[in-house]
Short mmCIF file of C-alpha atoms in Angstrom, two decimals:
data_model
loop_
_atom_site.label_atom_id
_atom_site.label_comp_id
_atom_site.label_asym_id
_atom_site.label_seq_id
_atom_site.Cartn_x
_atom_site.Cartn_y
_atom_site.Cartn_z
CA MET W 6 151.10 90.99 30.31
CA SER W 7 151.45 92.09 34.37
CA SER W 8 154.19 94.29 34.33
CA ARG W 9 151.62 95.99 31.09
CA SER W 10 149.20 96.62 33.78
CA PHE W 11 151.30 97.89 35.93
CA ARG W 12 152.38 100.37 33.44
CA ARG W 13 148.82 100.62 32.85
CA SER W 14 147.22 101.42 36.15
CA ALA W 15 150.33 104.15 36.76
CA LEU W 16 149.61 106.39 34.04
CA LEU W 17 145.59 106.00 34.69
CA GLY W 18 147.38 107.53 38.65
CA ALA W 19 148.82 109.93 36.92
CA GLY W 20 145.95 111.00 34.48
CA LEU W 21 143.75 111.24 37.53
CA ALA W 22 145.63 113.12 40.21
CA ALA W 23 147.09 115.57 37.30
CA ALA W 24 142.58 116.30 36.43
CA LEU W 25 141.96 116.91 40.18
CA ALA W 26 144.91 119.07 39.48
CA VAL W 27 146.85 117.64 42.79
CA GLY W 28 150.13 116.54 41.98
CA ALA W 29 150.31 113.28 41.40
CA GLY W 30 154.09 113.98 42.94
CA ALA W 31 151.92 115.64 46.07
CA VAL W 32 150.06 112.52 46.77
CA ALA W 33 152.20 110.47 47.57
CA HIS W 34 153.39 112.13 50.92
CA GLN W 35 151.08 112.16 53.45
CA SER W 36 151.78 109.54 55.63
CA GLY W 37 154.05 106.68 56.61
CA ASP W 38 152.43 103.39 55.31
CA GLY W 39 151.97 102.88 58.70
CA GLY W 40 149.34 104.94 59.88
CA ALA W 41 145.84 103.88 59.50
CA PRO W 42 143.68 104.19 55.66
CA ARG W 43 141.18 106.93 55.29
CA LEU W 44 139.26 106.42 52.53
CA THR W 45 136.61 108.48 50.34
CA VAL W 46 134.58 106.63 47.78
CA ALA W 47 134.30 108.64 44.67
CA ASP W 48 132.84 108.78 41.32
CA PRO W 49 131.04 105.26 41.92
CA TYR W 50 129.35 104.22 38.59
CA ILE W 51 127.55 101.14 37.08
CA PRO W 52 126.77 101.30 33.04
CA LEU W 53 123.77 99.68 31.81
CA PRO W 54 124.69 96.80 29.90
CA ALA W 55 124.37 96.24 26.99
CA THR W 56 122.68 93.31 26.94
CA PRO W 57 119.65 93.45 29.29
CA GLY W 58 120.38 91.68 32.73
CA GLY W 59 123.75 90.84 30.99
CA THR W 60 127.61 91.21 32.14
CA GLY W 61 127.91 95.05 33.99
CA ALA W 62 131.20 96.56 34.81
CA GLY W 63 131.37 99.35 37.48
CA TYR W 64 134.06 101.50 38.70
CA LEU W 65 134.01 104.51 41.10
CA THR W 66 138.03 105.65 42.49
CA VAL W 67 138.67 105.78 45.69
CA ARG W 68 140.41 108.08 47.32
CA ASN W 69 143.07 107.73 50.39
CA SER W 70 144.45 110.31 52.72
CA GLY W 71 145.95 108.07 54.89
CA GLY W 72 147.67 104.85 55.74
CA ALA W 73 147.86 101.97 52.90
CA ASP W 74 145.21 99.42 52.26
CA THR W 75 143.73 96.96 49.97
CA LEU W 76 140.71 96.46 47.88
CA VAL W 77 140.44 92.40 49.32
CA SER W 78 136.56 91.94 48.33
CA VAL W 79 133.34 93.47 46.69
CA SER W 80 129.77 92.10 47.25
CA SER W 81 126.50 93.36 46.23
CA PRO W 82 123.08 92.60 46.85
CA ALA W 83 122.27 93.42 43.72
CA ALA W 84 124.05 90.83 41.80
CA GLY W 85 125.56 86.70 42.78
CA SER W 86 129.48 87.65 41.49
CA VAL W 87 131.16 90.96 40.74
CA THR W 88 134.18 90.06 41.08
CA MET W 89 137.93 92.51 40.97
CA HIS W 90 139.13 92.60 37.47
CA ARG W 91 142.24 94.48 34.82
CA SER W 92 141.45 94.60 31.18
CA THR W 93 144.65 94.21 29.29
CA ASP W 94 145.79 94.34 25.31
CA SER W 95 143.69 92.01 24.31
CA THR W 96 142.42 90.58 27.68
CA MET W 97 141.44 91.09 30.77
CA GLU W 98 142.26 89.39 34.05
CA GLN W 99 140.85 88.23 37.52
CA VAL W 100 143.18 90.28 40.48
CA ASP W 101 141.96 89.01 44.24
CA ARG W 102 143.62 92.93 45.50
CA MET W 103 144.18 95.78 44.41
CA ASP W 104 146.11 98.34 46.04
CA VAL W 105 145.34 101.91 47.61
CA PRO W 106 148.06 103.23 48.75
CA ALA W 107 148.77 105.40 50.63
CA GLY W 108 147.91 108.75 50.67
CA GLY W 109 146.70 107.98 46.43
CA THR W 110 143.81 106.27 44.57
CA LEU W 111 142.98 103.26 43.60
CA ASP W 112 141.20 104.15 40.06
CA LEU W 113 137.77 101.84 38.67
CA SER W 114 137.60 103.62 34.92
CA ARG W 115 136.45 102.06 31.96
CA GLY W 116 139.83 100.16 29.97
CA GLY W 117 141.74 99.57 33.18
CA ALA W 118 140.84 97.66 36.71
CA HIS W 119 136.87 97.49 36.75
CA LEU W 120 134.56 95.66 39.09
CA MET W 121 132.62 92.62 37.03
CA ILE W 122 129.60 91.78 37.84
CA MET W 123 127.20 89.49 37.28
CA ASP W 124 123.44 87.46 37.58
CA TRP W 125 121.92 90.59 39.14
CA THR W 126 118.79 89.76 40.95
CA ARG W 127 117.38 92.28 39.30
CA GLN W 128 117.22 93.92 35.86
CA PRO W 129 119.66 96.86 36.63
CA ALA W 130 117.70 100.16 34.99
CA LEU W 131 118.87 103.48 34.91
CA GLY W 132 118.11 105.57 37.17
CA ASP W 133 118.28 101.90 40.14
CA GLU W 134 121.05 103.35 42.62
CA LEU W 135 123.02 99.46 43.67
CA GLU W 136 124.70 98.42 47.06
CA LEU W 137 128.30 98.13 47.02
CA ASP W 138 129.96 96.41 49.76
CA LEU W 139 133.31 97.10 49.38
CA GLN W 140 135.17 95.02 51.39
CA PHE W 141 139.22 96.69 52.81
CA ALA W 142 141.70 94.74 54.66
CA LYS W 143 142.34 97.46 56.95
CA ALA W 144 138.71 100.15 57.13
CA GLY W 145 137.24 97.02 57.01
CA ARG W 146 133.38 97.35 54.72
CA VAL W 147 132.48 100.90 53.04
CA VAL W 148 128.90 100.37 51.28
CA VAL W 149 128.35 102.88 48.24
CA ARG W 150 125.43 104.24 46.48
CA VAL W 151 126.31 103.90 42.91
CA PRO W 152 123.56 104.86 40.47
CA VAL W 153 123.51 102.98 37.19
CA LYS W 154 124.41 105.67 34.30
CA PRO W 155 123.89 105.11 29.95
CA LEU W 156 126.22 102.17 28.47
CA THR W 157 128.65 105.18 27.53
CA TYR W 158 128.48 107.35 30.50
CA ARG W 159 131.55 109.39 32.15
CA PRO W 160 132.77 111.17 35.20
CA GLY W 161 132.19 114.14 35.25
CA SER W 162 129.98 114.49 30.94
CA MET O 18 133.26 115.65 26.40
CA ALA O 19 134.83 115.13 30.15
CA PRO O 20 137.72 116.52 30.79
CA LEU O 21 139.08 114.12 32.12
CA PRO O 22 142.00 113.34 29.88
CA ARG O 23 141.25 109.32 28.68
CA PRO O 24 141.96 106.60 29.44
CA ARG O 25 145.14 104.79 27.65
CA PRO O 26 145.38 101.05 27.09
CA ARG O 27 149.60 101.18 27.54
CA LEU O 28 151.96 103.79 27.07
CA LEU O 29 152.66 103.09 23.61
CA THR O 30 149.30 103.50 22.63
CA ALA O 31 149.15 107.13 23.69
CA ALA O 32 152.39 108.02 22.06
CA ALA O 33 151.48 106.80 18.75
CA LEU O 34 148.18 107.85 18.74
CA VAL O 35 149.97 112.28 19.96
CA LEU O 36 152.99 111.50 17.58
CA GLY O 37 150.85 110.12 14.69
CA ALA O 38 151.96 107.13 12.48
CA SER O 39 155.94 107.27 12.86
CA LEU O 40 155.37 104.55 15.89
CA ALA O 41 152.62 102.14 14.28
CA LEU O 42 155.45 99.54 14.32
CA SER O 43 154.81 99.84 17.34
CA ALA O 44 150.42 99.62 18.01
CA CYS O 45 150.77 96.22 15.58
CA ALA O 46 154.38 94.45 17.02
CA SER O 47 152.86 91.52 18.72
CA SER O 48 151.55 90.87 15.19
CA GLY O 49 153.94 88.14 15.10
CA ASP O 50 153.59 88.60 11.18
CA GLY O 51 156.28 92.33 11.44
CA GLY O 52 158.28 92.31 8.82
CA GLU O 53 156.30 92.90 5.90
CA SER O 54 155.44 96.63 6.20
CA THR O 55 156.39 99.08 3.28
CA GLY O 56 159.04 101.41 5.15
CA ALA O 57 159.29 102.96 8.58
CA ALA O 58 160.01 106.20 7.01
CA LYS O 59 157.41 106.59 4.52
CA VAL O 60 154.78 106.08 7.78
CA SER O 61 155.99 108.79 8.94
CA LYS O 62 156.10 111.17 5.90
CA LYS O 63 152.79 110.82 5.33
CA ALA O 64 151.30 110.80 8.78
CA SER O 65 152.58 113.80 8.85
CA THR O 66 150.07 115.07 6.35
CA SER O 67 147.13 113.47 7.06
CA ARG O 68 143.78 114.57 8.74
CA TYR O 69 143.18 111.93 10.17
CA GLN O 70 143.60 111.24 13.86
CA GLY O 71 144.23 107.68 13.74
CA THR O 72 146.79 105.34 13.73
CA VAL O 73 148.00 104.89 10.21
CA LEU O 74 149.22 102.17 9.39
CA SER O 75 152.64 101.05 7.58
CA LYS O 76 150.37 97.73 6.46
CA ASN O 77 147.54 97.71 4.40
CA PHE O 78 145.48 94.92 5.59
CA GLU O 79 143.24 92.82 2.47
CA LYS O 80 139.88 92.97 4.11
CA PRO O 81 139.20 89.60 5.92
CA ASP O 82 137.29 87.68 2.89
CA LEU O 83 135.17 86.40 5.73
CA VAL O 84 132.08 84.67 5.40
CA LEU O 85 129.55 84.11 9.05
CA ASN O 86 126.76 84.63 9.45
CA ASP O 87 124.60 87.88 10.66
CA THR O 88 122.61 88.93 13.29
CA SER O 89 118.84 87.79 11.54
CA GLY O 90 120.97 83.99 11.01
CA GLN O 91 121.80 84.99 7.67
CA PRO O 92 125.59 84.31 5.76
CA TYR O 93 126.91 87.81 5.59
CA ASP O 94 130.03 88.00 3.04
CA LEU O 95 132.76 90.66 4.23
CA ARG O 96 133.56 91.60 1.94
CA ALA O 97 130.56 91.54 -0.79
CA ARG O 98 128.38 93.23 1.87
CA THR O 99 130.96 96.31 2.81
CA ALA O 100 132.25 96.78 -1.11
CA GLY O 101 131.82 101.29 -1.48
CA LYS O 102 132.65 101.88 2.08
CA SER O 103 134.65 102.60 5.37
CA VAL O 104 134.22 100.20 7.73
CA LEU O 105 135.29 99.85 11.08
CA LEU O 106 136.06 96.43 11.80
CA PHE O 107 135.96 94.97 15.99
CA PHE O 108 136.42 91.44 17.20
CA GLY O 109 134.69 90.55 20.48
CA TYR O 110 132.18 88.99 22.58
CA THR O 111 128.78 90.37 24.98
CA SER O 112 129.72 89.30 28.16
CA CYS O 113 132.36 91.69 28.14
CA PRO O 114 131.64 93.68 30.62
CA ASP O 115 134.83 96.65 30.04
CA VAL O 116 136.00 97.39 26.57
CA CYS O 117 134.35 95.77 24.16
CA PRO O 118 130.76 97.66 24.96
CA THR O 119 132.29 101.13 25.92
CA THR O 120 133.62 100.80 22.55
CA MET O 121 131.49 100.02 20.68
CA GLY O 122 128.74 102.63 22.79
CA ASP O 123 131.84 104.88 21.86
CA ILE O 124 132.03 104.47 18.29
CA GLY O 125 127.93 104.30 18.31
CA VAL O 126 127.33 107.85 19.82
CA ALA O 127 130.29 108.45 17.58
CA MET O 128 128.16 107.69 14.33
CA SER O 129 125.50 109.52 15.82
CA LYS O 130 126.25 112.28 15.45
CA LEU O 131 126.78 112.57 11.69
CA THR O 132 123.48 112.08 9.02
CA ALA O 133 121.81 109.69 8.04
CA GLU O 134 124.10 110.41 4.70
CA GLN O 135 127.49 110.00 6.34
CA ARG O 136 126.14 106.95 8.13
CA ALA O 137 124.84 105.13 4.69
CA LYS O 138 128.99 105.43 2.97
CA LEU O 139 129.88 103.51 6.63
CA ALA O 140 129.82 100.46 8.14
CA VAL O 141 130.23 98.93 12.16
CA VAL O 142 131.19 95.35 11.84
CA PHE O 143 132.11 93.38 14.90
CA VAL O 144 132.47 90.04 15.67
CA SER O 145 132.26 88.08 18.40
CA THR O 146 134.95 86.13 19.48
CA ASP O 147 132.19 83.70 21.47
CA PRO O 148 129.89 82.45 19.24
CA GLU O 149 129.70 79.71 20.81
CA ARG O 150 127.44 82.31 23.13
CA ASP O 151 126.73 84.98 20.83
CA THR O 152 124.17 83.17 18.55
CA PRO O 153 123.10 86.29 16.23
CA GLN O 154 120.59 86.68 17.98
CA VAL O 155 122.66 87.65 21.36
CA LEU O 156 124.09 89.92 19.22
CA ARG O 157 121.31 92.02 17.36
CA THR O 158 120.22 92.21 21.34
CA TRP O 159 123.65 93.48 22.74
CA LEU O 160 124.33 95.46 19.71
CA ASP O 161 121.44 96.68 19.86
CA SER O 162 122.71 98.64 22.69
CA MET O 163 124.91 100.40 20.57
CA GLY O 164 123.99 100.89 16.92
CA LYS O 165 121.00 99.44 15.41
CA ASP O 166 122.59 99.76 12.31
CA PHE O 167 125.53 98.64 13.79
CA VAL O 168 126.44 94.79 11.05
CA GLY O 169 126.71 91.59 13.99
CA MET O 170 128.67 88.55 13.08
CA THR O 171 128.60 85.78 14.39
CA GLY O 172 129.67 81.54 13.66
CA ASP O 173 132.77 79.31 13.59
CA LEU O 174 135.35 80.23 15.88
CA ALA O 175 138.21 78.19 13.44
CA LYS O 176 137.40 81.06 10.74
CA VAL O 177 136.90 83.92 13.17
CA LYS O 178 141.11 83.60 14.41
CA ALA O 179 141.79 82.90 11.15
CA ALA O 180 140.78 86.28 9.61
CA ALA O 181 142.49 88.03 12.93
CA ARG O 182 145.01 86.42 12.29
CA PRO O 183 146.84 88.59 9.26
CA LEU O 184 145.69 91.74 10.78
CA GLY O 185 147.75 91.62 14.27
CA ILE O 186 144.44 90.09 16.19
CA ALA O 187 145.29 87.79 18.23
CA VAL O 188 142.51 85.24 19.31
CA GLU O 189 142.19 82.15 21.31
CA ASP O 190 139.37 79.49 22.16
CA PRO O 191 137.52 82.14 25.76
CA VAL O 192 137.20 80.54 28.55
CA VAL O 193 133.85 79.93 31.36
CA ASP O 194 135.51 79.75 35.03
CA ALA O 195 132.72 77.87 37.81
CA LYS O 196 130.51 80.42 38.18
CA GLY O 197 130.02 80.88 34.30
CA ALA O 198 132.21 83.51 33.58
CA VAL O 199 133.97 83.82 30.40
CA THR O 200 136.76 85.48 29.47
CA SER O 201 137.51 86.09 25.35
CA THR O 202 141.58 87.32 24.31
CA HIS O 203 140.80 89.47 21.12
CA GLY O 204 142.91 92.47 20.13
CA ALA O 205 141.02 95.02 21.52
CA GLN O 206 141.63 97.74 18.33
CA VAL O 207 139.80 99.05 15.56
CA LEU O 208 140.76 98.67 12.35
CA ALA O 209 139.72 100.91 9.54
CA PHE O 210 139.50 99.91 5.63
CA LEU O 211 138.17 102.80 2.86
CA PRO O 212 136.77 101.62 -0.13
CA THR O 213 139.61 102.70 -2.41
CA ASP O 214 141.03 99.98 -2.10
CA ASP O 215 139.83 97.90 0.80
CA LYS O 216 142.67 97.64 2.97
CA ALA O 217 143.03 98.28 6.43
CA HIS O 218 145.32 102.32 6.42
CA LEU O 219 144.06 103.86 10.02
CA LEU O 220 144.27 101.72 13.36
CA TYR O 221 142.25 102.88 17.10
CA MET O 222 143.37 101.52 19.86
CA ALA O 223 141.02 101.50 22.86
CA GLY O 224 139.89 104.06 24.84
CA SER O 225 140.38 106.37 21.50
CA SER O 226 137.27 108.84 22.19
CA ILE O 227 134.66 110.42 20.86
CA ASP O 228 135.46 112.48 19.53
CA VAL O 229 138.49 110.97 17.92
CA TYR O 230 136.14 108.44 16.46
CA LYS O 231 133.91 111.58 15.32
CA HIS O 232 135.94 113.19 13.41
CA ASP O 233 137.80 110.20 11.54
CA LEU O 234 134.74 108.88 10.19
CA GLU O 235 133.36 112.04 9.09
CA LEU O 236 137.06 112.49 6.52
CA MET O 237 135.70 108.74 6.17
CA ALA O 238 131.79 109.32 5.00
CA ASP O 239 134.24 112.55 3.15
CA GLY O 240 135.61 109.98 0.83
CA VAL O 241 139.66 111.88 1.74
CA ALA O 242 142.14 109.47 2.03
CA VAL O 243 144.65 108.34 4.38
#
């Protein structure tokens, strides 16, 4: 199971890097693991849950032009529970950390690593912007404003 | 469509979709009832000429003999009610945040691009792997976000497991954690049954694009053979 997950995340990473016209080999060398991470968050979104107020997902990409870091938790004033998961071929498993490689990306996208959001403080609606607080081991707290998008939305579409 | 390549659930899947059905056996290798394929050579030949973009199945599973409640709470006999139509069949659960709404949502978008006449020849059926929480009403609300005419089936989980197993789709009891989060293990592939023999002929792994579904649903509506 874990080796499958690893293969998938490797594939996703490679796909994203290619789409950004950044060679997958070129992004990994910038700085050693010892440097401070330099993180930016791109394309965050929450698809409108299929059941109004029901279990939702959160997707985003963390880009790192510095040293390695780790996403250790996520919370939100908009929801009672935000947990980190990884979909596998037949189920999803909760994870307690997600690595952000030095000079690389952490990609949370459909069918792979994602956030699971439950216990909304109020039912999310299209056009809402909700706050996600990402807690990284080294970079600390990064606050992201995340738009609620249509159920089938994908970045770039 | 977005220029970003769609994520594939695993390398095998990406390869299978690119190469066609020569790898169909790999996609079903976890079924546990393998060894009854009709022969890889024959399948490869078939795949090279298929107009379909889904993975052509080497083993044409029977449509499950499954009767559960539909979303109005009435018994729904899958074989009887979908006879004469092409059927997309998916097993999942409504508190699934990622793969289930993505798959059903993408099929919904693909269906919305077809004419009413084309849609009338197709049925999209979702079978709940978490019937305890997925009541007919819960299921209807969830499905309506993706397709008002999607069929939802829910009921005895033992029957669901028995229906899924011969299709190579593993379904296990849902697990509920301390926070109330539900996790259900269910194969995430979509199977397409064709009306010519009411057997499964095509498989779509999680991550298949809207364009692939639209392309193949149009062929199914036109009665194109695999």
